[in-house]
Amino acid sequence: MKVRLYGVPGSHPARCAELMLRHKEIPYTRTDLPNMTSRYILRLMGYGVSTVPVMRLDGRRVTTTRGIARALDAARPEPPLFAGDRAEIERAEAWADDELQDGVRQLARWAVKHDREAMATFVDGARMGVPVGLLKRALPAIRPTVTLQLKVGDATARACAEAIPGQIDRVDALLAEGTIGGRRPNAADFQVATSVRLMLTFDQLRRPIAAHPAGEHALRLCPDYPGRFRAILPEEWIRF
Ligand SMILES: N[C@@H](CCC(=O)N[C@@H](CS)C(=O)NCC(=O)O)C(=O)O
């Protein structure tokens, strides 16, 4: 099986796809496209979507984390990504994909604008065809172009931050009822864990989230993840 995965540096859904590939023990190569311009490149590559992850699987184009989960299960059924109550797993996966993933993405986009140091921390491990050290040296020139496209306002970011404690409670509930957190992780496990893992890159959220089963689950499934946001969130946005 020949797999090439495309992401962008720091992308939590791209990490979700990577974790599913590793879970299936499918060798792959990863390429990172530049953040905030990836959508134009994807169009030129013929993927017909504007978001990563996308994947080339034995010559076939596969898009989105949910599409990738199903394509991987079809290509290599063991270990399955939907073992057990498939409807419950798909419900949790859809919630995590639609709500959890995007809320923390919006907050991270706002935070990149407000923490000048953050961008450099998220390129650690990036596979863009240039050494990471060189990439970091180029960031002062690249940063203004990228941040210009980060259009998340304070009201949106605040709503996303305020939603996090409720989302963590919901992840705890999914763990308690056994939809996720079983012996063999499923597609919802990877979808949930990578979004919670991105939350854990915020200095102000790390400790309260790590105290929850949701935090322990994210760190267990996704121990290595780049990036750090310093204490740039207004305290009144943090509702733990
Ligand atoms: N929910 C989808 C979309 C993922 C998504 O939005 N990815 C972001 C990176 S984290 C992206 O590619 N954004 C590019 C853009 O919006 O231009 C999935 O899981 O595949």
PDB file of C-alpha atoms and ligand atoms in Angstrom:
ATOM      1  CA  MET A   1       0.000   0.000   0.000  1.00  0.00           C
ATOM      2  CA  LYS A   2       1.388   3.421  -0.946  1.00  0.00           C
ATOM      3  CA  VAL A   3       0.180   6.370   1.118  1.00  0.00           C
ATOM      4  CA  ARG A   4       1.101  10.029   0.979  1.00  0.00           C
ATOM      5  CA  LEU A   5      -0.627  12.216   3.543  1.00  0.00           C
ATOM      6  CA  TYR A   6      -0.918  15.990   3.152  1.00  0.00           C
ATOM      7  CA  GLY A   7      -1.396  18.300   6.122  1.00  0.00           C
ATOM      8  CA  VAL A   8      -0.329  21.705   7.339  1.00  0.00           C
ATOM      9  CA  PRO A   9       2.012  22.309  10.307  1.00  0.00           C
ATOM     10  CA  GLY A  10       0.234  21.965  13.638  1.00  0.00           C
ATOM     11  CA  SER A  11      -2.996  20.616  12.128  1.00  0.00           C
ATOM     12  CA  HIS A  12      -4.917  18.499  14.615  1.00  0.00           C
ATOM     13  CA  PRO A  13      -7.037  16.712  11.973  1.00  0.00           C
ATOM     14  CA  ALA A  14      -3.858  15.895  10.034  1.00  0.00           C
ATOM     15  CA  ARG A  15      -2.488  14.357  13.236  1.00  0.00           C
ATOM     16  CA  CYS A  16      -5.764  12.443  13.570  1.00  0.00           C
ATOM     17  CA  ALA A  17      -5.170  10.924  10.113  1.00  0.00           C
ATOM     18  CA  GLU A  18      -1.563  10.120  11.051  1.00  0.00           C
ATOM     19  CA  LEU A  19      -2.641   8.354  14.226  1.00  0.00           C
ATOM     20  CA  MET A  20      -5.145   6.256  12.279  1.00  0.00           C
ATOM     21  CA  LEU A  21      -2.423   5.269   9.795  1.00  0.00           C
ATOM     22  CA  ARG A  22      -0.082   4.316  12.653  1.00  0.00           C
ATOM     23  CA  HIS A  23      -2.904   2.377  14.338  1.00  0.00           C
ATOM     24  CA  LYS A  24      -3.309   0.356  11.134  1.00  0.00           C
ATOM     25  CA  GLU A  25       0.498   0.041  10.853  1.00  0.00           C
ATOM     26  CA  ILE A  26       0.355   1.446   7.335  1.00  0.00           C
ATOM     27  CA  PRO A  27       3.629   3.126   6.322  1.00  0.00           C
ATOM     28  CA  TYR A  28       3.131   6.607   4.910  1.00  0.00           C
ATOM     29  CA  THR A  29       4.960   9.757   3.977  1.00  0.00           C
ATOM     30  CA  ARG A  30       3.676  13.107   5.174  1.00  0.00           C
ATOM     31  CA  THR A  31       3.985  16.409   3.371  1.00  0.00           C
ATOM     32  CA  ASP A  32       2.959  19.717   4.929  1.00  0.00           C
ATOM     33  CA  LEU A  33       1.541  22.458   2.753  1.00  0.00           C
ATOM     34  CA  PRO A  34       1.855  26.094   3.863  1.00  0.00           C
ATOM     35  CA  ASN A  35      -0.790  27.204   6.392  1.00  0.00           C
ATOM     36  CA  MET A  36      -3.518  29.489   5.085  1.00  0.00           C
ATOM     37  CA  THR A  37      -2.604  28.950   1.419  1.00  0.00           C
ATOM     38  CA  SER A  38      -3.098  25.179   1.435  1.00  0.00           C
ATOM     39  CA  ARG A  39      -6.620  25.547   0.033  1.00  0.00           C
ATOM     40  CA  TYR A  40      -5.300  26.972  -3.263  1.00  0.00           C
ATOM     41  CA  ILE A  41      -2.667  24.258  -3.570  1.00  0.00           C
ATOM     42  CA  LEU A  42      -5.240  21.536  -2.878  1.00  0.00           C
ATOM     43  CA  ARG A  43      -7.356  22.859  -5.728  1.00  0.00           C
ATOM     44  CA  LEU A  44      -4.367  22.698  -8.099  1.00  0.00           C
ATOM     45  CA  MET A  45      -3.692  19.154  -6.903  1.00  0.00           C
ATOM     46  CA  GLY A  46      -7.205  18.162  -7.929  1.00  0.00           C
ATOM     47  CA  TYR A  47      -8.547  17.245  -4.490  1.00  0.00           C
ATOM     48  CA  GLY A  48     -11.774  19.238  -4.798  1.00  0.00           C
ATOM     49  CA  VAL A  49     -11.721  20.261  -1.109  1.00  0.00           C
ATOM     50  CA  SER A  50     -10.218  23.243   0.691  1.00  0.00           C
ATOM     51  CA  THR A  51      -9.038  21.501   3.862  1.00  0.00           C
ATOM     52  CA  VAL A  52      -6.390  19.054   5.018  1.00  0.00           C
ATOM     53  CA  PRO A  53      -5.900  16.233   5.697  1.00  0.00           C
ATOM     54  CA  VAL A  54      -6.052  14.689   2.266  1.00  0.00           C
ATOM     55  CA  MET A  55      -4.358  11.529   1.220  1.00  0.00           C
ATOM     56  CA  ARG A  56      -3.198   9.690  -1.850  1.00  0.00           C
ATOM     57  CA  LEU A  57      -3.944   6.015  -1.238  1.00  0.00           C
ATOM     58  CA  ASP A  58      -2.610   3.727  -3.974  1.00  0.00           C
ATOM     59  CA  GLY A  59      -3.133   6.539  -6.473  1.00  0.00           C
ATOM     60  CA  ARG A  60      -6.652   7.359  -5.267  1.00  0.00           C
ATOM     61  CA  ARG A  61      -7.462  10.738  -3.718  1.00  0.00           C
ATOM     62  CA  VAL A  62      -9.107  10.562  -0.296  1.00  0.00           C
ATOM     63  CA  THR A  63     -10.290  13.642   1.602  1.00  0.00           C
ATOM     64  CA  THR A  64     -11.247  14.636   5.180  1.00  0.00           C
ATOM     65  CA  THR A  65     -10.580  12.771   8.406  1.00  0.00           C
ATOM     66  CA  ARG A  66     -13.908  10.978   8.183  1.00  0.00           C
ATOM     67  CA  GLY A  67     -13.248   9.955   4.570  1.00  0.00           C
ATOM     68  CA  ILE A  68      -9.762   8.798   5.499  1.00  0.00           C
ATOM     69  CA  ALA A  69     -11.048   6.656   8.399  1.00  0.00           C
ATOM     70  CA  ARG A  70     -13.417   4.834   6.074  1.00  0.00           C
ATOM     71  CA  ALA A  71     -10.874   4.461   3.256  1.00  0.00           C
ATOM     72  CA  LEU A  72      -8.318   3.003   5.678  1.00  0.00           C
ATOM     73  CA  ASP A  73     -10.847   0.545   7.078  1.00  0.00           C
ATOM     74  CA  ALA A  74     -11.721  -0.563   3.543  1.00  0.00           C
ATOM     75  CA  ALA A  75      -8.075  -0.883   2.502  1.00  0.00           C
ATOM     76  CA  ARG A  76      -6.939  -2.662   5.678  1.00  0.00           C
ATOM     77  CA  PRO A  77      -9.833  -3.902   7.847  1.00  0.00           C
ATOM     78  CA  GLU A  78      -7.691  -4.891  10.881  1.00  0.00           C
ATOM     79  CA  PRO A  79      -7.625  -3.411  13.423  1.00  0.00           C
ATOM     80  CA  PRO A  80     -11.042  -1.900  12.727  1.00  0.00           C
ATOM     81  CA  LEU A  81     -11.778   1.787  13.332  1.00  0.00           C
ATOM     82  CA  PHE A  82     -15.477   1.165  13.993  1.00  0.00           C
ATOM     83  CA  ALA A  83     -15.529  -1.948  16.198  1.00  0.00           C
ATOM     84  CA  GLY A  84     -18.496  -2.122  18.595  1.00  0.00           C
ATOM     85  CA  ASP A  85     -21.546   0.125  18.350  1.00  0.00           C
ATOM     86  CA  ARG A  86     -20.881   1.761  14.995  1.00  0.00           C
ATOM     87  CA  ALA A  87     -23.777   4.220  15.262  1.00  0.00           C
ATOM     88  CA  GLU A  88     -22.517   5.539  18.622  1.00  0.00           C
ATOM     89  CA  ILE A  89     -18.942   5.807  17.361  1.00  0.00           C
ATOM     90  CA  GLU A  90     -20.104   7.673  14.254  1.00  0.00           C
ATOM     91  CA  ARG A  91     -22.218  10.040  16.367  1.00  0.00           C
ATOM     92  CA  ALA A  92     -19.233  10.855  18.579  1.00  0.00           C
ATOM     93  CA  GLU A  93     -16.935  11.152  15.558  1.00  0.00           C
ATOM     94  CA  ALA A  94     -19.347  13.567  13.834  1.00  0.00           C
ATOM     95  CA  TRP A  95     -19.658  15.758  16.945  1.00  0.00           C
ATOM     96  CA  ALA A  96     -15.902  15.855  17.370  1.00  0.00           C
ATOM     97  CA  ASP A  97     -15.344  16.622  13.696  1.00  0.00           C
ATOM     98  CA  ASP A  98     -18.044  19.287  13.402  1.00  0.00           C
ATOM     99  CA  GLU A  99     -17.898  21.017  16.782  1.00  0.00           C
ATOM    100  CA  LEU A 100     -14.894  20.081  18.914  1.00  0.00           C
ATOM    101  CA  GLN A 101     -12.366  20.293  16.084  1.00  0.00           C
ATOM    102  CA  ASP A 102     -13.521  23.656  14.810  1.00  0.00           C
ATOM    103  CA  GLY A 103     -13.948  25.391  18.170  1.00  0.00           C
ATOM    104  CA  VAL A 104     -10.354  24.827  19.200  1.00  0.00           C
ATOM    105  CA  ARG A 105      -9.191  25.657  15.648  1.00  0.00           C
ATOM    106  CA  GLN A 106     -10.844  29.097  15.851  1.00  0.00           C
ATOM    107  CA  LEU A 107      -9.338  29.691  19.279  1.00  0.00           C
ATOM    108  CA  ALA A 108      -5.883  28.663  18.042  1.00  0.00           C
ATOM    109  CA  ARG A 109      -6.173  30.981  15.036  1.00  0.00           C
ATOM    110  CA  TRP A 110      -7.018  33.883  17.335  1.00  0.00           C
ATOM    111  CA  ALA A 111      -4.154  32.898  19.637  1.00  0.00           C
ATOM    112  CA  VAL A 112      -1.557  32.761  16.844  1.00  0.00           C
ATOM    113  CA  LYS A 113      -2.318  36.423  16.226  1.00  0.00           C
ATOM    114  CA  HIS A 114      -1.955  37.343  19.900  1.00  0.00           C
ATOM    115  CA  ASP A 115       1.116  35.282  20.801  1.00  0.00           C
ATOM    116  CA  ARG A 116       4.037  36.250  18.564  1.00  0.00           C
ATOM    117  CA  GLU A 117       6.109  33.279  19.756  1.00  0.00           C
ATOM    118  CA  ALA A 118       3.505  30.608  19.015  1.00  0.00           C
ATOM    119  CA  MET A 119       3.928  30.107  15.276  1.00  0.00           C
ATOM    120  CA  ALA A 120       7.546  28.990  15.627  1.00  0.00           C
ATOM    121  CA  THR A 121       6.554  26.351  18.188  1.00  0.00           C
ATOM    122  CA  PHE A 122       3.982  24.811  15.843  1.00  0.00           C
ATOM    123  CA  VAL A 123       6.422  24.221  12.977  1.00  0.00           C
ATOM    124  CA  ASP A 124       8.434  21.739  15.055  1.00  0.00           C
ATOM    125  CA  GLY A 125       8.362  18.481  13.123  1.00  0.00           C
ATOM    126  CA  ALA A 126       6.846  20.086  10.010  1.00  0.00           C
ATOM    127  CA  ARG A 127       7.605  18.354   6.725  1.00  0.00           C
ATOM    128  CA  MET A 128       7.634  21.149   4.199  1.00  0.00           C
ATOM    129  CA  GLY A 129      10.732  20.175   2.272  1.00  0.00           C
ATOM    130  CA  VAL A 130      12.898  22.748   4.062  1.00  0.00           C
ATOM    131  CA  PRO A 131      14.726  22.251   7.374  1.00  0.00           C
ATOM    132  CA  VAL A 132      12.647  23.394  10.362  1.00  0.00           C
ATOM    133  CA  GLY A 133      15.478  25.678  11.522  1.00  0.00           C
ATOM    134  CA  LEU A 134      15.406  27.499   8.200  1.00  0.00           C
ATOM    135  CA  LEU A 135      11.632  27.718   8.329  1.00  0.00           C
ATOM    136  CA  LYS A 136      11.819  29.309  11.774  1.00  0.00           C
ATOM    137  CA  ARG A 137      14.337  31.859  10.527  1.00  0.00           C
ATOM    138  CA  ALA A 138      11.936  32.745   7.700  1.00  0.00           C
ATOM    139  CA  LEU A 139       8.937  33.195  10.010  1.00  0.00           C
ATOM    140  CA  PRO A 140       9.377  36.936  10.647  1.00  0.00           C
ATOM    141  CA  ALA A 141       8.874  37.403   6.889  1.00  0.00           C
ATOM    142  CA  ILE A 142       6.070  34.831   6.579  1.00  0.00           C
ATOM    143  CA  ARG A 143       4.128  35.706   9.747  1.00  0.00           C
ATOM    144  CA  PRO A 144       2.466  38.933   8.535  1.00  0.00           C
ATOM    145  CA  THR A 145       1.052  37.202   5.412  1.00  0.00           C
ATOM    146  CA  VAL A 146      -0.307  34.322   7.459  1.00  0.00           C
ATOM    147  CA  THR A 147      -1.801  36.425  10.266  1.00  0.00           C
ATOM    148  CA  LEU A 148      -3.517  38.682   7.726  1.00  0.00           C
ATOM    149  CA  GLN A 149      -5.700  35.708   6.846  1.00  0.00           C
ATOM    150  CA  LEU A 150      -6.529  34.784  10.434  1.00  0.00           C
ATOM    151  CA  LYS A 151      -9.831  36.573  10.724  1.00  0.00           C
ATOM    152  CA  VAL A 152     -11.168  35.264  14.035  1.00  0.00           C
ATOM    153  CA  GLY A 153     -12.555  38.106  16.154  1.00  0.00           C
ATOM    154  CA  ASP A 154     -12.591  38.381  19.943  1.00  0.00           C
ATOM    155  CA  ALA A 155     -16.294  37.479  20.253  1.00  0.00           C
ATOM    156  CA  THR A 156     -15.856  34.220  18.320  1.00  0.00           C
ATOM    157  CA  ALA A 157     -12.677  33.307  20.186  1.00  0.00           C
ATOM    158  CA  ARG A 158     -14.330  34.036  23.519  1.00  0.00           C
ATOM    159  CA  ALA A 159     -17.339  31.855  22.673  1.00  0.00           C
ATOM    160  CA  CYS A 160     -14.975  29.030  21.654  1.00  0.00           C
ATOM    161  CA  ALA A 161     -12.995  29.337  24.898  1.00  0.00           C
ATOM    162  CA  GLU A 162     -16.158  29.425  27.003  1.00  0.00           C
ATOM    163  CA  ALA A 163     -17.484  26.299  25.284  1.00  0.00           C
ATOM    164  CA  ILE A 164     -14.435  24.215  26.230  1.00  0.00           C
ATOM    165  CA  PRO A 165     -15.439  23.112  29.771  1.00  0.00           C
ATOM    166  CA  GLY A 166     -18.762  21.770  28.423  1.00  0.00           C
ATOM    167  CA  GLN A 167     -16.942  20.000  25.599  1.00  0.00           C
ATOM    168  CA  ILE A 168     -14.515  18.413  28.049  1.00  0.00           C
ATOM    169  CA  ASP A 169     -17.478  17.202  30.131  1.00  0.00           C
ATOM    170  CA  ARG A 170     -18.944  15.633  27.002  1.00  0.00           C
ATOM    171  CA  VAL A 171     -15.647  13.859  26.236  1.00  0.00           C
ATOM    172  CA  ASP A 172     -15.569  12.609  29.848  1.00  0.00           C
ATOM    173  CA  ALA A 173     -19.106  11.271  29.348  1.00  0.00           C
ATOM    174  CA  LEU A 174     -18.106   9.484  26.099  1.00  0.00           C
ATOM    175  CA  LEU A 175     -15.243   7.880  28.024  1.00  0.00           C
ATOM    176  CA  ALA A 176     -17.480   6.900  30.948  1.00  0.00           C
ATOM    177  CA  GLU A 177     -20.059   5.237  28.690  1.00  0.00           C
ATOM    178  CA  GLY A 178     -17.306   3.423  26.761  1.00  0.00           C
ATOM    179  CA  THR A 179     -17.949   4.926  23.305  1.00  0.00           C
ATOM    180  CA  ILE A 180     -14.277   5.941  23.338  1.00  0.00           C
ATOM    181  CA  GLY A 181     -11.371   5.000  25.585  1.00  0.00           C
ATOM    182  CA  GLY A 182     -11.596   1.232  25.032  1.00  0.00           C
ATOM    183  CA  ARG A 183      -8.699  -1.163  24.661  1.00  0.00           C
ATOM    184  CA  ARG A 184      -8.580  -0.623  20.902  1.00  0.00           C
ATOM    185  CA  PRO A 185      -9.066   3.009  19.864  1.00  0.00           C
ATOM    186  CA  ASN A 186     -11.693   3.762  17.232  1.00  0.00           C
ATOM    187  CA  ALA A 187     -12.175   6.599  14.745  1.00  0.00           C
ATOM    188  CA  ALA A 188     -13.933   8.757  17.364  1.00  0.00           C
ATOM    189  CA  ASP A 189     -11.052   8.250  19.815  1.00  0.00           C
ATOM    190  CA  PHE A 190      -8.596   9.751  17.343  1.00  0.00           C
ATOM    191  CA  GLN A 191     -10.949  12.533  16.309  1.00  0.00           C
ATOM    192  CA  VAL A 192     -11.615  13.557  19.931  1.00  0.00           C
ATOM    193  CA  ALA A 193      -8.083  13.083  21.276  1.00  0.00           C
ATOM    194  CA  THR A 194      -6.385  15.282  18.692  1.00  0.00           C
ATOM    195  CA  SER A 195      -8.709  18.231  19.346  1.00  0.00           C
ATOM    196  CA  VAL A 196      -8.294  17.932  23.113  1.00  0.00           C
ATOM    197  CA  ARG A 197      -4.549  17.634  22.522  1.00  0.00           C
ATOM    198  CA  LEU A 198      -4.555  20.992  20.732  1.00  0.00           C
ATOM    199  CA  MET A 199      -6.397  22.498  23.720  1.00  0.00           C
ATOM    200  CA  LEU A 200      -3.556  21.232  25.907  1.00  0.00           C
ATOM    201  CA  THR A 201      -1.069  23.441  24.041  1.00  0.00           C
ATOM    202  CA  PHE A 202      -2.606  26.458  25.821  1.00  0.00           C
ATOM    203  CA  ASP A 203      -0.705  27.162  29.046  1.00  0.00           C
ATOM    204  CA  GLN A 204      -3.916  28.325  30.740  1.00  0.00           C
ATOM    205  CA  LEU A 205      -5.967  25.267  29.733  1.00  0.00           C
ATOM    206  CA  ARG A 206      -3.383  22.528  30.242  1.00  0.00           C
ATOM    207  CA  ARG A 207      -3.749  22.024  33.971  1.00  0.00           C
ATOM    208  CA  PRO A 208      -7.575  22.084  34.224  1.00  0.00           C
ATOM    209  CA  ILE A 209      -7.999  19.805  31.203  1.00  0.00           C
ATOM    210  CA  ALA A 210      -5.228  17.387  32.225  1.00  0.00           C
ATOM    211  CA  ALA A 211      -7.126  16.841  35.493  1.00  0.00           C
ATOM    212  CA  HIS A 212     -10.023  15.335  33.490  1.00  0.00           C
ATOM    213  CA  PRO A 213     -10.236  11.838  31.982  1.00  0.00           C
ATOM    214  CA  ALA A 214     -10.468  13.683  28.624  1.00  0.00           C
ATOM    215  CA  GLY A 215      -7.006  15.160  29.159  1.00  0.00           C
ATOM    216  CA  GLU A 216      -5.471  11.846  30.171  1.00  0.00           C
ATOM    217  CA  HIS A 217      -7.062  10.206  27.105  1.00  0.00           C
ATOM    218  CA  ALA A 218      -5.658  12.878  24.751  1.00  0.00           C
ATOM    219  CA  LEU A 219      -2.153  12.586  26.180  1.00  0.00           C
ATOM    220  CA  ARG A 220      -2.260   8.801  25.999  1.00  0.00           C
ATOM    221  CA  LEU A 221      -3.382   8.633  22.372  1.00  0.00           C
ATOM    222  CA  CYS A 222      -1.435  11.632  21.174  1.00  0.00           C
ATOM    223  CA  PRO A 223       1.612  12.059  23.426  1.00  0.00           C
ATOM    224  CA  ASP A 224       3.728  14.035  20.988  1.00  0.00           C
ATOM    225  CA  TYR A 225       2.209  17.211  19.606  1.00  0.00           C
ATOM    226  CA  PRO A 226       3.973  20.444  18.743  1.00  0.00           C
ATOM    227  CA  GLY A 227       3.105  23.944  19.849  1.00  0.00           C
ATOM    228  CA  ARG A 228       2.568  26.175  22.837  1.00  0.00           C
ATOM    229  CA  PHE A 229       0.366  29.183  23.494  1.00  0.00           C
ATOM    230  CA  ARG A 230       1.467  31.291  26.422  1.00  0.00           C
ATOM    231  CA  ALA A 231      -1.013  32.967  28.789  1.00  0.00           C
ATOM    232  CA  ILE A 232      -2.678  35.241  26.222  1.00  0.00           C
ATOM    233  CA  LEU A 233      -6.322  34.316  26.881  1.00  0.00           C
ATOM    234  CA  PRO A 234      -8.214  36.870  28.977  1.00  0.00           C
ATOM    235  CA  GLU A 235      -8.864  35.187  32.352  1.00  0.00           C
ATOM    236  CA  GLU A 236     -12.636  35.847  32.134  1.00  0.00           C
ATOM    237  CA  TRP A 237     -12.803  33.577  29.044  1.00  0.00           C
ATOM    238  CA  ILE A 238     -11.646  30.565  31.074  1.00  0.00           C
ATOM    239  CA  ARG A 239     -14.648  28.921  32.720  1.00  0.00           C
ATOM    240  CA  PHE A 240     -13.081  25.949  34.512  1.00  0.00           C
TER     241      PHE A 240
HETATM  242  N1  LIG B   1     -13.313  18.728   9.474  1.00  0.00           N
HETATM  243  C1  LIG B   1     -12.494  18.488   8.311  1.00  0.00           C
HETATM  244  C2  LIG B   1     -11.730  19.752   7.927  1.00  0.00           C
HETATM  245  C3  LIG B   1     -10.369  19.917   8.531  1.00  0.00           C
HETATM  246  C4  LIG B   1      -9.852  21.368   8.476  1.00  0.00           C
HETATM  247  O1  LIG B   1     -10.628  22.339   8.539  1.00  0.00           O
HETATM  248  N2  LIG B   1      -8.515  21.532   8.376  1.00  0.00           N
HETATM  249  C5  LIG B   1      -7.889  22.844   8.434  1.00  0.00           C
HETATM  250  C6  LIG B   1      -6.523  22.737   9.089  1.00  0.00           C
HETATM  251  S1  LIG B   1      -6.646  22.304  10.796  1.00  0.00           S
HETATM  252  C7  LIG B   1      -7.672  23.370   7.037  1.00  0.00           C
HETATM  253  O2  LIG B   1      -7.262  22.661   6.159  1.00  0.00           O
HETATM  254  N3  LIG B   1      -7.909  24.663   6.826  1.00  0.00           N
HETATM  255  C8  LIG B   1      -7.554  25.328   5.615  1.00  0.00           C
HETATM  256  C9  LIG B   1      -8.431  26.466   5.286  1.00  0.00           C
HETATM  257  O3  LIG B   1      -9.481  26.614   5.938  1.00  0.00           O
HETATM  258  O4  LIG B   1      -8.061  27.205   4.370  1.00  0.00           O
HETATM  259  C10 LIG B   1     -11.640  17.257   8.504  1.00  0.00           C
HETATM  260  O5  LIG B   1     -11.540  16.756   9.628  1.00  0.00           O
HETATM  261  O6  LIG B   1     -11.096  16.739   7.527  1.00  0.00           O
END
